[in-house]
Every structure is written in C-alpha cells, then in structure tokens.
Coordinates of C-alpha atoms in Angstrom, one line a residue:
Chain A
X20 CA 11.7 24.0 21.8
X21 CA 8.7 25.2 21.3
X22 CA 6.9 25.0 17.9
X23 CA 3.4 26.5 18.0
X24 CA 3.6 27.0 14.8
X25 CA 3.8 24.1 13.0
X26 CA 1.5 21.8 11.7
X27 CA 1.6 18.7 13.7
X28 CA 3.9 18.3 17.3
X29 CA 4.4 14.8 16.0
X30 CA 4.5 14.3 13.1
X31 CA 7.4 12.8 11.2
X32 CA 9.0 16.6 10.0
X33 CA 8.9 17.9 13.3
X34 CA 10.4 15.1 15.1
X35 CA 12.8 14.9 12.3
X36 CA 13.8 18.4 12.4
X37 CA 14.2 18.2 16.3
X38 CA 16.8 15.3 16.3
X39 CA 18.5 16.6 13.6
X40 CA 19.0 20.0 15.3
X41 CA 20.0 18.7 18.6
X42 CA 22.5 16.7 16.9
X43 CA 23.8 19.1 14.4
X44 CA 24.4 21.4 17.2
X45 CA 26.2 19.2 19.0
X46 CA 28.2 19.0 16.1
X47 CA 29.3 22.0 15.3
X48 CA 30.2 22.8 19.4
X49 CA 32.0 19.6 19.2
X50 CA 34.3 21.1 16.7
X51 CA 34.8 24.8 16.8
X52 CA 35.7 25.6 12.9
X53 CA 38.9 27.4 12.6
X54 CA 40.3 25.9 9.3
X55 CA 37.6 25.3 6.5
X56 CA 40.2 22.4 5.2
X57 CA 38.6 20.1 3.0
X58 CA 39.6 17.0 5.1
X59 CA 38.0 19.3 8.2
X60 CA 35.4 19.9 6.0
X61 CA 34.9 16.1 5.1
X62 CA 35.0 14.9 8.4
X63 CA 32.3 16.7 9.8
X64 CA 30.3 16.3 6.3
X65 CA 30.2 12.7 7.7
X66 CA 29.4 13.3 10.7
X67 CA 26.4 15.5 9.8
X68 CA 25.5 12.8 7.1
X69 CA 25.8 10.5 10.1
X70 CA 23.4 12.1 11.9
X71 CA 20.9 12.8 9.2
X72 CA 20.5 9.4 8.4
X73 CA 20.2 8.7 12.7
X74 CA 17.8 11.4 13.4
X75 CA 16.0 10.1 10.4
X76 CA 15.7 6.6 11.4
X77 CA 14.8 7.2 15.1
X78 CA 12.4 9.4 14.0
X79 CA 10.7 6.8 12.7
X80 CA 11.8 4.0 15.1
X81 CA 11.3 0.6 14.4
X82 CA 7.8 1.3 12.2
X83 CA 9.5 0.2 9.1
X84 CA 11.8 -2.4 7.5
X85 CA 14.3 0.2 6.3
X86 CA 14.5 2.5 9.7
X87 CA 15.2 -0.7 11.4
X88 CA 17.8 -1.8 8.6
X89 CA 19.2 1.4 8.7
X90 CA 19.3 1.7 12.9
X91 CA 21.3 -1.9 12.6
X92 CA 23.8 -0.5 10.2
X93 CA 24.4 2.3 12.3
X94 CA 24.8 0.7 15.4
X95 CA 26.9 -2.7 13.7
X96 CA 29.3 0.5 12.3
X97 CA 29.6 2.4 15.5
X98 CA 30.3 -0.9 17.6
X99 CA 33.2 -1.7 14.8
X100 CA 34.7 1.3 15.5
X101 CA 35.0 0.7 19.2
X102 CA 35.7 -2.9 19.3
X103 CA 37.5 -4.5 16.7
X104 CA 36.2 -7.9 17.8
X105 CA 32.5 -6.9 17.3
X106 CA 32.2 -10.1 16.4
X107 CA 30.4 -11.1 19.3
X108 CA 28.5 -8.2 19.7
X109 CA 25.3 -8.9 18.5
X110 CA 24.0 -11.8 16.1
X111 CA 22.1 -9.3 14.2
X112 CA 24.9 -7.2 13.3
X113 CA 26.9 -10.7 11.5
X114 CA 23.6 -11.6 10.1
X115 CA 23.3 -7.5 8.4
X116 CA 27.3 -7.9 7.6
X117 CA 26.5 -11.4 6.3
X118 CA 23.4 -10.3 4.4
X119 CA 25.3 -8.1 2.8
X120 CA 28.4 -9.7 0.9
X121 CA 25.7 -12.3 0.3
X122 CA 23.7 -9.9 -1.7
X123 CA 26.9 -9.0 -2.9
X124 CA 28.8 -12.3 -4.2
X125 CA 25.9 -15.1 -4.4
X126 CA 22.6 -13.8 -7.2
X127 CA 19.5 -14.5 -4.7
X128 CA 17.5 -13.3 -7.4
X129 CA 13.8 -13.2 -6.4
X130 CA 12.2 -14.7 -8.8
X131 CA 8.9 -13.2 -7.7
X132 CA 6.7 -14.1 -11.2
X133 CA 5.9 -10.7 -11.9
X134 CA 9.1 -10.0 -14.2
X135 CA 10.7 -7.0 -12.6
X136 CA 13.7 -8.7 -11.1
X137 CA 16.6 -6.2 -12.2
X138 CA 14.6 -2.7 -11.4
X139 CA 13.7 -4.7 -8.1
X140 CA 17.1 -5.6 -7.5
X141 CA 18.0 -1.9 -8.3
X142 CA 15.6 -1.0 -5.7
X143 CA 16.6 -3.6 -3.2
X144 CA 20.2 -2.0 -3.5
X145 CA 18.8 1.6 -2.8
X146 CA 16.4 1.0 -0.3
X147 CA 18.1 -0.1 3.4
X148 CA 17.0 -3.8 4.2
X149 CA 15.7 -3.9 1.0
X150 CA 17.2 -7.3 0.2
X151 CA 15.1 -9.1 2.9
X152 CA 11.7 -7.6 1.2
X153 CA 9.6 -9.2 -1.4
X154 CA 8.5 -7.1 -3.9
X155 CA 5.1 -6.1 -2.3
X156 CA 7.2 -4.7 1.0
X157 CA 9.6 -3.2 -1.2
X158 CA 7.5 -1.4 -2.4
X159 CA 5.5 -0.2 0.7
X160 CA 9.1 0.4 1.8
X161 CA 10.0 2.5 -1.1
X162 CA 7.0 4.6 -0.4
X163 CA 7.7 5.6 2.7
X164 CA 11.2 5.7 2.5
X165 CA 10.7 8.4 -0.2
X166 CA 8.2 10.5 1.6
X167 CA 11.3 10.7 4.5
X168 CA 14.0 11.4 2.0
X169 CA 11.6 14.4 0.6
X170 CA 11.2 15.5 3.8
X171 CA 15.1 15.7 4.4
X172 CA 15.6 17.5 1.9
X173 CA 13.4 20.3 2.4
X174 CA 14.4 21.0 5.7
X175 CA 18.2 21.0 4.4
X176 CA 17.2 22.6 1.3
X177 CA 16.9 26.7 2.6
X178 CA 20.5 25.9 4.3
X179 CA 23.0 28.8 2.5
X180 CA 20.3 30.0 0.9
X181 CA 20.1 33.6 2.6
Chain B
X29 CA -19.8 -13.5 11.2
X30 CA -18.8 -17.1 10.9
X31 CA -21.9 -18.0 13.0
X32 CA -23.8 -15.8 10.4
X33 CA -22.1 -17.9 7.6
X34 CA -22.8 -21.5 9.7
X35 CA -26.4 -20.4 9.8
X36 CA -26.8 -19.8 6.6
X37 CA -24.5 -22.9 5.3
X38 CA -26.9 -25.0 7.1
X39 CA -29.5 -24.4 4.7
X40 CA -28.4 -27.1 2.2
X41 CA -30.9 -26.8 0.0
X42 CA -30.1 -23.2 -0.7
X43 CA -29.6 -22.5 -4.5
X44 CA -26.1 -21.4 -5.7
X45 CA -27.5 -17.7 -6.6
X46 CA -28.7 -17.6 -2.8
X47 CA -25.6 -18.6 -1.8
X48 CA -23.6 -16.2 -3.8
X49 CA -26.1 -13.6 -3.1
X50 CA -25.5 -13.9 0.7
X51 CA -21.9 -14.4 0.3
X52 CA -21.8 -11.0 -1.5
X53 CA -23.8 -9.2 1.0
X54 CA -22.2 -10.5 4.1
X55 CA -18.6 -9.6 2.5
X56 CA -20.5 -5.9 2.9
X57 CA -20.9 -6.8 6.4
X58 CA -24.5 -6.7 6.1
X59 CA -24.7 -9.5 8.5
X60 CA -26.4 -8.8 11.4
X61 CA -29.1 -7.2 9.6
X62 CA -29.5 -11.0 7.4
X63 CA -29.1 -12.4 10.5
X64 CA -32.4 -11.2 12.4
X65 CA -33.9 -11.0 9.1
X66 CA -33.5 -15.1 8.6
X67 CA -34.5 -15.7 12.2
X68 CA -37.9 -14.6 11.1
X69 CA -39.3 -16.5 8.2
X70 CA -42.4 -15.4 6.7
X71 CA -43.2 -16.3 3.2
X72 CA -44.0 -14.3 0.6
X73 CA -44.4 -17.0 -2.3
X74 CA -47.7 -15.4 -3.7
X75 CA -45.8 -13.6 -6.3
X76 CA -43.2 -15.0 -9.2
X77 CA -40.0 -13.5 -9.4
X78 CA -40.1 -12.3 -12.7
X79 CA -43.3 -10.5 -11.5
X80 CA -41.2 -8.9 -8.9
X81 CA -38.5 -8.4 -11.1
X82 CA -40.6 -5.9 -12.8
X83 CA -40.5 -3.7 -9.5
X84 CA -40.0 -0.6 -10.4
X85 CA -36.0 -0.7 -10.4
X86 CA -33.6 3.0 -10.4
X87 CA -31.5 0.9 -12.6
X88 CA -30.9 -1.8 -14.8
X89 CA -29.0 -4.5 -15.6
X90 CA -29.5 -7.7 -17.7
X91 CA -29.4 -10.3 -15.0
X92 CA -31.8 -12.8 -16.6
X93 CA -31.3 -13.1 -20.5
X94 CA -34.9 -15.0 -20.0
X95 CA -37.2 -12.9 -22.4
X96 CA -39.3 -11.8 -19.2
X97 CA -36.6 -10.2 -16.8
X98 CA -36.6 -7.2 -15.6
X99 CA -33.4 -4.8 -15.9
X100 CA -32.3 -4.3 -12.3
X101 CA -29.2 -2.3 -12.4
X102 CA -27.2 -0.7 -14.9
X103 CA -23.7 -2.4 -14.6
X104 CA -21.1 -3.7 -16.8
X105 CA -22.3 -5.9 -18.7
X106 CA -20.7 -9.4 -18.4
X107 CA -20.9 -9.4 -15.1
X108 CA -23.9 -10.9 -14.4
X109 CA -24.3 -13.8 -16.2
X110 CA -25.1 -16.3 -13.5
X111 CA -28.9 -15.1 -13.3
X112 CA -28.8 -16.5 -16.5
X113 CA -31.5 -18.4 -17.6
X114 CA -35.3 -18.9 -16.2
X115 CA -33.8 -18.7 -12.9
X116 CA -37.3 -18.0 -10.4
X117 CA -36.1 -16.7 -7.5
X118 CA -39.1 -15.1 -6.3
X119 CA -39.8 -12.1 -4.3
X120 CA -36.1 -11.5 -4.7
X121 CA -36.1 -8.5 -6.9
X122 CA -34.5 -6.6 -4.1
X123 CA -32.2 -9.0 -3.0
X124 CA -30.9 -9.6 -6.8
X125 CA -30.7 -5.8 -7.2
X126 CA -28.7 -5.6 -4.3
X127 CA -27.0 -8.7 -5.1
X128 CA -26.0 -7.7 -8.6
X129 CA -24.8 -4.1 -7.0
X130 CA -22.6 -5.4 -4.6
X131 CA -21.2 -8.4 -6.5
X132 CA -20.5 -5.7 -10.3
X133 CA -17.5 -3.9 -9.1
X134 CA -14.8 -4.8 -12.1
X135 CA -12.2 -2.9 -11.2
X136 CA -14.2 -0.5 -9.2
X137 CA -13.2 -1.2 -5.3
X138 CA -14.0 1.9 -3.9
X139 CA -17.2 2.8 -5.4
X140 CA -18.8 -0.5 -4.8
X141 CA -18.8 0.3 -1.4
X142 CA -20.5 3.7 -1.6
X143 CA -23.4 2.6 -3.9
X144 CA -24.1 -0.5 -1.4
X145 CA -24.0 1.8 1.2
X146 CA -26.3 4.3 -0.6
X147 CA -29.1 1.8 -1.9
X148 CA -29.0 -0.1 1.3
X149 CA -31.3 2.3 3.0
X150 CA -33.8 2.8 0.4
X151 CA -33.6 -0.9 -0.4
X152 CA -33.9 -2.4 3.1
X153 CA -37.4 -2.3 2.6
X154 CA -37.0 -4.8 -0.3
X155 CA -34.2 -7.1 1.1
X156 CA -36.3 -7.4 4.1
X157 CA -38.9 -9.1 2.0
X158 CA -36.4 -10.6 -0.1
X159 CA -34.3 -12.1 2.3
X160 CA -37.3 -13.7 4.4
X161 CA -38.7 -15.3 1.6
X162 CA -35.3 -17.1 0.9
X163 CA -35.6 -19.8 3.3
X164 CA -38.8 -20.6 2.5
X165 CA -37.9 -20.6 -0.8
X166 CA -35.1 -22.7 -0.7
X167 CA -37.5 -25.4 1.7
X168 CA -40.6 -25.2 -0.5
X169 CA -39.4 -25.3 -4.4
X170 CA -36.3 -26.7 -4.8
X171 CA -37.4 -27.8 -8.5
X172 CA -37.0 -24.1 -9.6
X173 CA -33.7 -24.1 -10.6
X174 CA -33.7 -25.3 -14.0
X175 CA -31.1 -23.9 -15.4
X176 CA -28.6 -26.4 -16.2
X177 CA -26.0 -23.8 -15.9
X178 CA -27.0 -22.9 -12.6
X179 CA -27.1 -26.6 -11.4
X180 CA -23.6 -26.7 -13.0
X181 CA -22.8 -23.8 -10.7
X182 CA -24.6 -25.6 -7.7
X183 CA -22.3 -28.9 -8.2
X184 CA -19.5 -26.9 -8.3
X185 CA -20.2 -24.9 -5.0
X186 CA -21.0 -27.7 -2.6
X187 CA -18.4 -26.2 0.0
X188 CA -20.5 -24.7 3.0
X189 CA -17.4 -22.9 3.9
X190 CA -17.8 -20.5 0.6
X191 CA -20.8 -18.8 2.6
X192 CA -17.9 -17.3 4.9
X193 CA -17.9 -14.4 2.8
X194 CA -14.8 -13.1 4.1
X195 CA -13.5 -12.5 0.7
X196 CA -9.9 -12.1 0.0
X197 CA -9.9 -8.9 -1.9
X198 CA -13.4 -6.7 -1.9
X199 CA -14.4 -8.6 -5.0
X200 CA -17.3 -10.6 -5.5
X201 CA -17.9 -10.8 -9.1
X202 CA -21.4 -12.8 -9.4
X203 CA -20.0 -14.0 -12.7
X204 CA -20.3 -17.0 -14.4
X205 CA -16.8 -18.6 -14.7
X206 CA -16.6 -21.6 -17.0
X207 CA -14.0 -23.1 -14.7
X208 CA -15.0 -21.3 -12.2
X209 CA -14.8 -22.5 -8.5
X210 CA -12.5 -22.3 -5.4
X211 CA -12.5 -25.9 -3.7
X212 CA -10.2 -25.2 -1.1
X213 CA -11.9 -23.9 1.9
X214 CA -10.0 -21.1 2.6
X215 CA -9.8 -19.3 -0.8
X216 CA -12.4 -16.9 -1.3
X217 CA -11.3 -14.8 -4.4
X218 CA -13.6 -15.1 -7.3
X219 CA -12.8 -16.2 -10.5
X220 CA -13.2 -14.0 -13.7
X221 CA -14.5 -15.6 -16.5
X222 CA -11.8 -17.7 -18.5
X223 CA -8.9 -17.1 -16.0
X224 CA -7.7 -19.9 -14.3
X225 CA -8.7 -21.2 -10.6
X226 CA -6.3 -22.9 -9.0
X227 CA -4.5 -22.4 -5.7
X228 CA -1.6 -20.7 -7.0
X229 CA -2.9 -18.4 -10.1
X230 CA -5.3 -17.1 -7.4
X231 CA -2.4 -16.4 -4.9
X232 CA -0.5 -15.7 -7.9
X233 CA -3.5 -12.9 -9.0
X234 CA -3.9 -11.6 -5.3
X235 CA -0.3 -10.9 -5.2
X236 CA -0.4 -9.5 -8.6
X237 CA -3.0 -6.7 -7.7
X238 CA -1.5 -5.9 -4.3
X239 CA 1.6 -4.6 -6.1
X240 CA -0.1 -3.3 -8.8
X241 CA -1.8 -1.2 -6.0
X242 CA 1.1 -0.4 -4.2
X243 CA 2.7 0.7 -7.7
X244 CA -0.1 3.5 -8.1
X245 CA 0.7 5.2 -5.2
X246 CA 4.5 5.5 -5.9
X247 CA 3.7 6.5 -8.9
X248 CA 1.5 9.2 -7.6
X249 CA 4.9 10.0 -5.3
X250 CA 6.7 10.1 -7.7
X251 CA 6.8 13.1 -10.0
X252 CA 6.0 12.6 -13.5
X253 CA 5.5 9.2 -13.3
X254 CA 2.0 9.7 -14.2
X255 CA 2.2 9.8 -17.6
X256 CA 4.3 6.7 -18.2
X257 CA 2.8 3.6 -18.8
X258 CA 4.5 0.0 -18.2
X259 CA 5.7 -0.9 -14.9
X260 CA 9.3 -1.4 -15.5
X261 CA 9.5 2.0 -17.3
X262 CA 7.7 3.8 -13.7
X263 CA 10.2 1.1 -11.9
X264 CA 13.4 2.7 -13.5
X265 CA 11.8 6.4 -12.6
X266 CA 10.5 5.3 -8.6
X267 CA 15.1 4.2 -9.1
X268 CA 16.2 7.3 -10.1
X269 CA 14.0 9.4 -8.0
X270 CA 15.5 7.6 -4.7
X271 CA 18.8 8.2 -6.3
X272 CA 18.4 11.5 -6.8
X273 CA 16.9 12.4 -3.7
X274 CA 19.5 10.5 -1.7
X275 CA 22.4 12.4 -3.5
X276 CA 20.6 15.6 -2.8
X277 CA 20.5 14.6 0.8
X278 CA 24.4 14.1 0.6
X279 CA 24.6 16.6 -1.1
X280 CA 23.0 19.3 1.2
X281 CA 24.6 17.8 4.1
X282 CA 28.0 18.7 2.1
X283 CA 26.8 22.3 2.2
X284 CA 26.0 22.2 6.1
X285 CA 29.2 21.2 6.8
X286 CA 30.8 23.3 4.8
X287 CA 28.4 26.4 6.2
X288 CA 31.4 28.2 9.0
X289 CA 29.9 27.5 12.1
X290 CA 29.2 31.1 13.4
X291 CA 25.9 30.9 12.3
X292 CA 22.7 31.2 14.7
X293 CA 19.9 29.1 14.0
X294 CA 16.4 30.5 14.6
X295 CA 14.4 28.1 15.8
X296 CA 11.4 28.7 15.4
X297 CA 11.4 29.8 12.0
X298 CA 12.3 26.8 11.2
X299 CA 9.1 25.4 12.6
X300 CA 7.1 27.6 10.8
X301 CA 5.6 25.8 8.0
X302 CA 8.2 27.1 4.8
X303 CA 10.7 29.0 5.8
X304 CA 13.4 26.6 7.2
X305 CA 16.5 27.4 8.3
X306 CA 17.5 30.9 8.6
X307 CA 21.4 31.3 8.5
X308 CA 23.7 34.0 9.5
X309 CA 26.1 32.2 7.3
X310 CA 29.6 32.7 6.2
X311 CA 30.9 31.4 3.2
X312 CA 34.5 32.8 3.4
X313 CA 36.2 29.3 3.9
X314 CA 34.5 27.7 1.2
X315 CA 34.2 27.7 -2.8
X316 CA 31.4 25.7 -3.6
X317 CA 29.9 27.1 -7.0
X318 CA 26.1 27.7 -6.1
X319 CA 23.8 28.1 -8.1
X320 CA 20.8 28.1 -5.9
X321 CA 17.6 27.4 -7.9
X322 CA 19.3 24.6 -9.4
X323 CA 18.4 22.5 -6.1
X324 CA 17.2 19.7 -8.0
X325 CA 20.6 18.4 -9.2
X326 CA 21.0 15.8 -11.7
X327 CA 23.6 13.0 -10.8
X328 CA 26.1 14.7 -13.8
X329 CA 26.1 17.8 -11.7
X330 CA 26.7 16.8 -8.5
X331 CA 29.9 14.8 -9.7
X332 CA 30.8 17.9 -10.6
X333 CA 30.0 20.1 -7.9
X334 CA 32.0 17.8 -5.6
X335 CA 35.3 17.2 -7.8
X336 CA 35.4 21.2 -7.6
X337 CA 35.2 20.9 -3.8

C-alpha cells in the first residue's frame, strides 16, 4: 500500500490506519454479510472494536504505559477465551486481572499531596494502566492517549458519510 | 562538568556570590569556556567594582542597594537581593550582569535561555575579564565581603558539592532566601524567598511544577480548556473529553459494522491528508438515525442512538 501522499510514512496515523485496514478487511471477508441482524451486527461491532483498540496499541507498541496495558488486556482476554485455565499462562496477565478487582474492591487511593485524588482516580479508570501511574505519568499518559483517540476518530469519522 | 565544578570547589576561599555566580552559569553549560578561562589567571584588581559596575550596562537591575551600584539588568525586581549590600566584587560587572541574567528567570524557563544565549557573545568580552579576575580575587581580598548577609549566605553554603550546578529544574534564582539553603548534597533546586527548604517541600515543589507543566499541555489538548482556571475544574474537562472521545470511537466502530459489507475502500484516498474513507456504502440493512454533522456526540445522545439500534 502505497501512500505518497501522506504526510509522514511513519508516523502514528499512517501506521494506525494501515493495521486497522488490514484488519477490518479481514473482517468483513471473514464474515460475508447476508443478514444485517443486530446480534450479526453486534458481533462484528466487537470484533471491529477489537481491532481498533489492537491496531491502535501496536501502532504504538510498547512506547507507553497504556499501549502496553492495553496489549496485556488484549492478549490476557484472547488467552481466556482459548484456555479456560489461563491461569498459568502468563504472571502478568494474574497480576492485570489482579490489579484490577483490586482497584475495584480495596480504595488504594494515591494520596499524591497535590489534592486531585477523585478526578485522578476518574482518570486512572479511563486511561488503560492507569492505576499503576502516579499522577505525573498519568498525566503524560493522558496526553498521549488523547492525541491517539483523536486520531481514531478522524479516520473513522468520514465512514457513511458519502 | 563535575571536574569543572571540583575545580572550582577547590577554591575555598571563593565568596558565596562567586560561587552562585558559577553555579548559575555552569547550569547554562557555560563550562568549558570558565574552564580555560580559570586556567589562566591574570588579575585585573586595578579597578573597584563599583567602578566597573558603572560599565556602560544595556540593562539594569538593582543588584547592589549600596548607594554607588550600577543598574546592570532590568529584571524583576526581588530577585536579586543577594548583591545586597557593599558587596566589592571587582572587575566583575560582566560576570554579575551575566550572573543576574541567567540566575532572574521567575517563572520564565524558556526565555532565560535565549537571553543568556544572546548576551553571551557580546558579553564574552566582559566575563573573560570578569571571570579571570575571580581567583585572584577570591586569593588576594578575602576581607571584602562585609556584608553580614552575605557571610550569613557563605556559612550557609559551605557544601563544595553546590558548585555542581546541575540544577534540578532550569532555575537558579540568585535570591536571598531567609532560610534559604540546600544541605544535602544532591539537591540543587533553589529556594524562593520565605518557602520552606527541606528535603521533602523541595521534592514536594519539583513534583508540584512537573504536573503543573504537564497540566498545560493537556489543557492546550484539550478544547476549551483554556479558559478555565483551577486544576480540578480542567481535570473534570481532560475526564470528559477522554470519555467522549472513547464513546465516539465506539461509537463509529458501531457504524462500520453496521456499514453492508459490499463496499470498496479506496485506498489511497484515504491516505491523502482529509478525505478518509470513501464508501460505496449500503445502508439498506440498517436504521441508525444519522445525523451527520452531529459527529461530536454528547454522552445523552449516544444512549440514545444505540437503544434505537
């Protein structure tokens, strides 16, 4: 796929745009849509979701604390859904599950001393891996994590539209 | 650099201003140029420094409230206030100007480095002579510092370590801090005046300014967030503009999956810079109530849109 005329080979938007195409592709010639039912309809929706939030995360590899949060997640749920016992699977996966339903039951508030704890907390909820970040990564995270999400949706955003 | 600052450290006799005034200009990284320029002594002790402080300066600053200094540089003015006092620090008029630029910076990181950078050529001339002299100086007339302020300043600052100049932040306020002083050897942010100095309010303050950084350029990310002031008010906005944008993202994945498959994507439109995808599409299976301009979708609509679905 050549793009001559974009702005930058590499740069996150292109490789963005690349995975996700590949993969949406394979998508739709996975399934050849015959009945628009919704449960059809829903299944694939998470499949393309799926692989938006993929193609977005190995676009930006391991660089950052969410895109690595976010590529455990995926991986923990696809091993779960081939192998019940993915217990053993990987450390890192119990450590996500168990960061999780800690962040969940116990209050590890971060007390940081600058007084934002609930909009951080907030944050930490939004953000993938947030929970792990002090408030100065979260916030580098957020950043970034925001310029990705923009960029998502404008290359989903002229879908229908014609 | 930390040879530089062993150097110079070595010097025992230096003066606290001297030492401040080298710690400032090595943090600018003016190093190697101090460094050959101290390997060369020559003394230039004919003339006093307020005579030299009368140098025909660009701009001024009260360094010394003696009644004889000189302005040197236009700065804020609290910032100064160690040259208080008779403080004789002769042929140094270029050195203090230089000094006194570097070190005034409250609040403005970037542009300190710019004027340094600017004056350093046309003031090499001077620090050349300024900087030669301060060894000799500092050996020859120890007894000039009179200021009990000053000597305060020198008790304080006994650690040779504080000549490392690898400040924390890009600050080196030359200010006179009450209760001023970092003792620990590693800690090499500066006091303001009346703030506390201990280990942690200085971590504490570092940290502080890092995320007050950081919040500056999400707010410039985020849209409309200019205008608010208070950082839990732009904290709830940075919230709801990730929540919006990731139920957009859902939301516009809903609508590719929905989109019938016979479609045929041109590629390379979509690589060209605006135009996206381009769609053959076929909305027969599908109701989804579009209203196209209204892409930016508050939460309350989206519920909507997707209990119609």
């Amino acid at each position: 796929m050549n793009n001559p005329h974009h702005l930058n080979p590499t740069s996150l938007k292109s490789r963005f745009t690349t995975r996700f195409l590949r993969a949406l592709t394979k998508i739709r010639a996975q399934k050849p849509i015959s009945s628009s039912s919704p449960t059809e309809i829903f299944r694939r929706y998470r499949r393309i979701k799926v692989a938006a939030d993929k193609s977005m995360a190995y676009s930006v590899r391991s660089r950052r604390i969410w895109s690595r949060a976010m590529l455990w997640k995926l991986r923990s749920r696809s091993y779960r859904r081939q192998d019940p016992c993915s217990g053993r699977r990987s450390g890192k996966t119990n450590q996500a599950i168990m960061k999780k339903s800690s962040n969940e039951n116990t209050t590890t508030r971060r007390e940081d001393g600058v007084g934002f704890v609930e909009e951080a907390d907030e944050l930490r909820q939004l953000v993938p891996g947030g929970e792990t970040m002090n408030l100065c990564n979260l916030l580098d995270e957020t950043a970034h994590y925001i310029k990705c999400l923009t960029t998502q949706v404008q290359l989903f955003s002229p879908i229908g539209k014609g | 650099m930390e040879s530089n600052a062993g150097t110079l450290a070595t010097r025992s006799n230096k003066t606290a201003l001297e030492r401040e005034e080298v710690a400032a200009l090595e943090s600018l990284q003016f190093t190697d140029e101090i460094h050959c320029l101290m390997s060369a002594p020559a003394t230039d002790n004919a003339s006093s420094f307020t005579a030299l402080l009368e140098l025909p300066a660009p701009q001024a600053v009260q360094l010394i409230h003696s009644p004889d200094s000189a302005k040197l540089i236009a700065a804020p003015a609290p910032n100064v206030e160690d040259f208080k006092g008779g403080f004789h620090f002769p042929s140094n008029g270029g050195l203090i100007e230089r000094a006194a630029r570097f070190s005034v910076f409250a609040g403005e990181g970037n542009n300190k480095s710019d004027s340094p950078e600017a004056t350093s050529n046309n003031s090499s001339a001077n620090l050349q002579k300024a900087v030669k002299s301060e060894p000799a100086e500092t050996d020859s007339s120890q007894p000039l510092i009179s200021d009990p302020t000053v000597e305060n300043r020198g008790i304080k600052r006994k650690d040779p370590e504080k000549v490392k100049g690898q400040t924390k932040k890009s600050k080196t306020t030359v200010k006179e801090s009450s209760d001023d002083t970092e003792k620990l050897p590693y800690v090499h942010v500066r006091a303001r005046r009346g703030q506390a100095t201990d280990s942690h309010s200085l971590a504490e303050r570092a940290r502080r300014e890092k995320i007050n950084a950081r919040m500056k350029l999400l707010q410039e990310l985020v849209p409309g967030c200019n205008k608010i002031s208070g950082t839990a008010l732009v904290l709830d906005e940075i919230i709801n503009h990730v929540q919006s944008l990731q139920r957009q993202v859902e939301f516009l994945s809903m609508r590719l999956a929905a989109v019938n498959p016979r479609v045929d994507f041109n590629f390379d439109s979509v690589f060209t810079a605006e135009s996206g995808f381009f769609m053959d599409s076929n909305f027969s299976g599908m109701v989804m109530p579009m209203m196209w301009p209204e892409i930016q979708l508050s939460a309350t609509c989206l519920g909507e849109r997707r209990s119609l679905q």
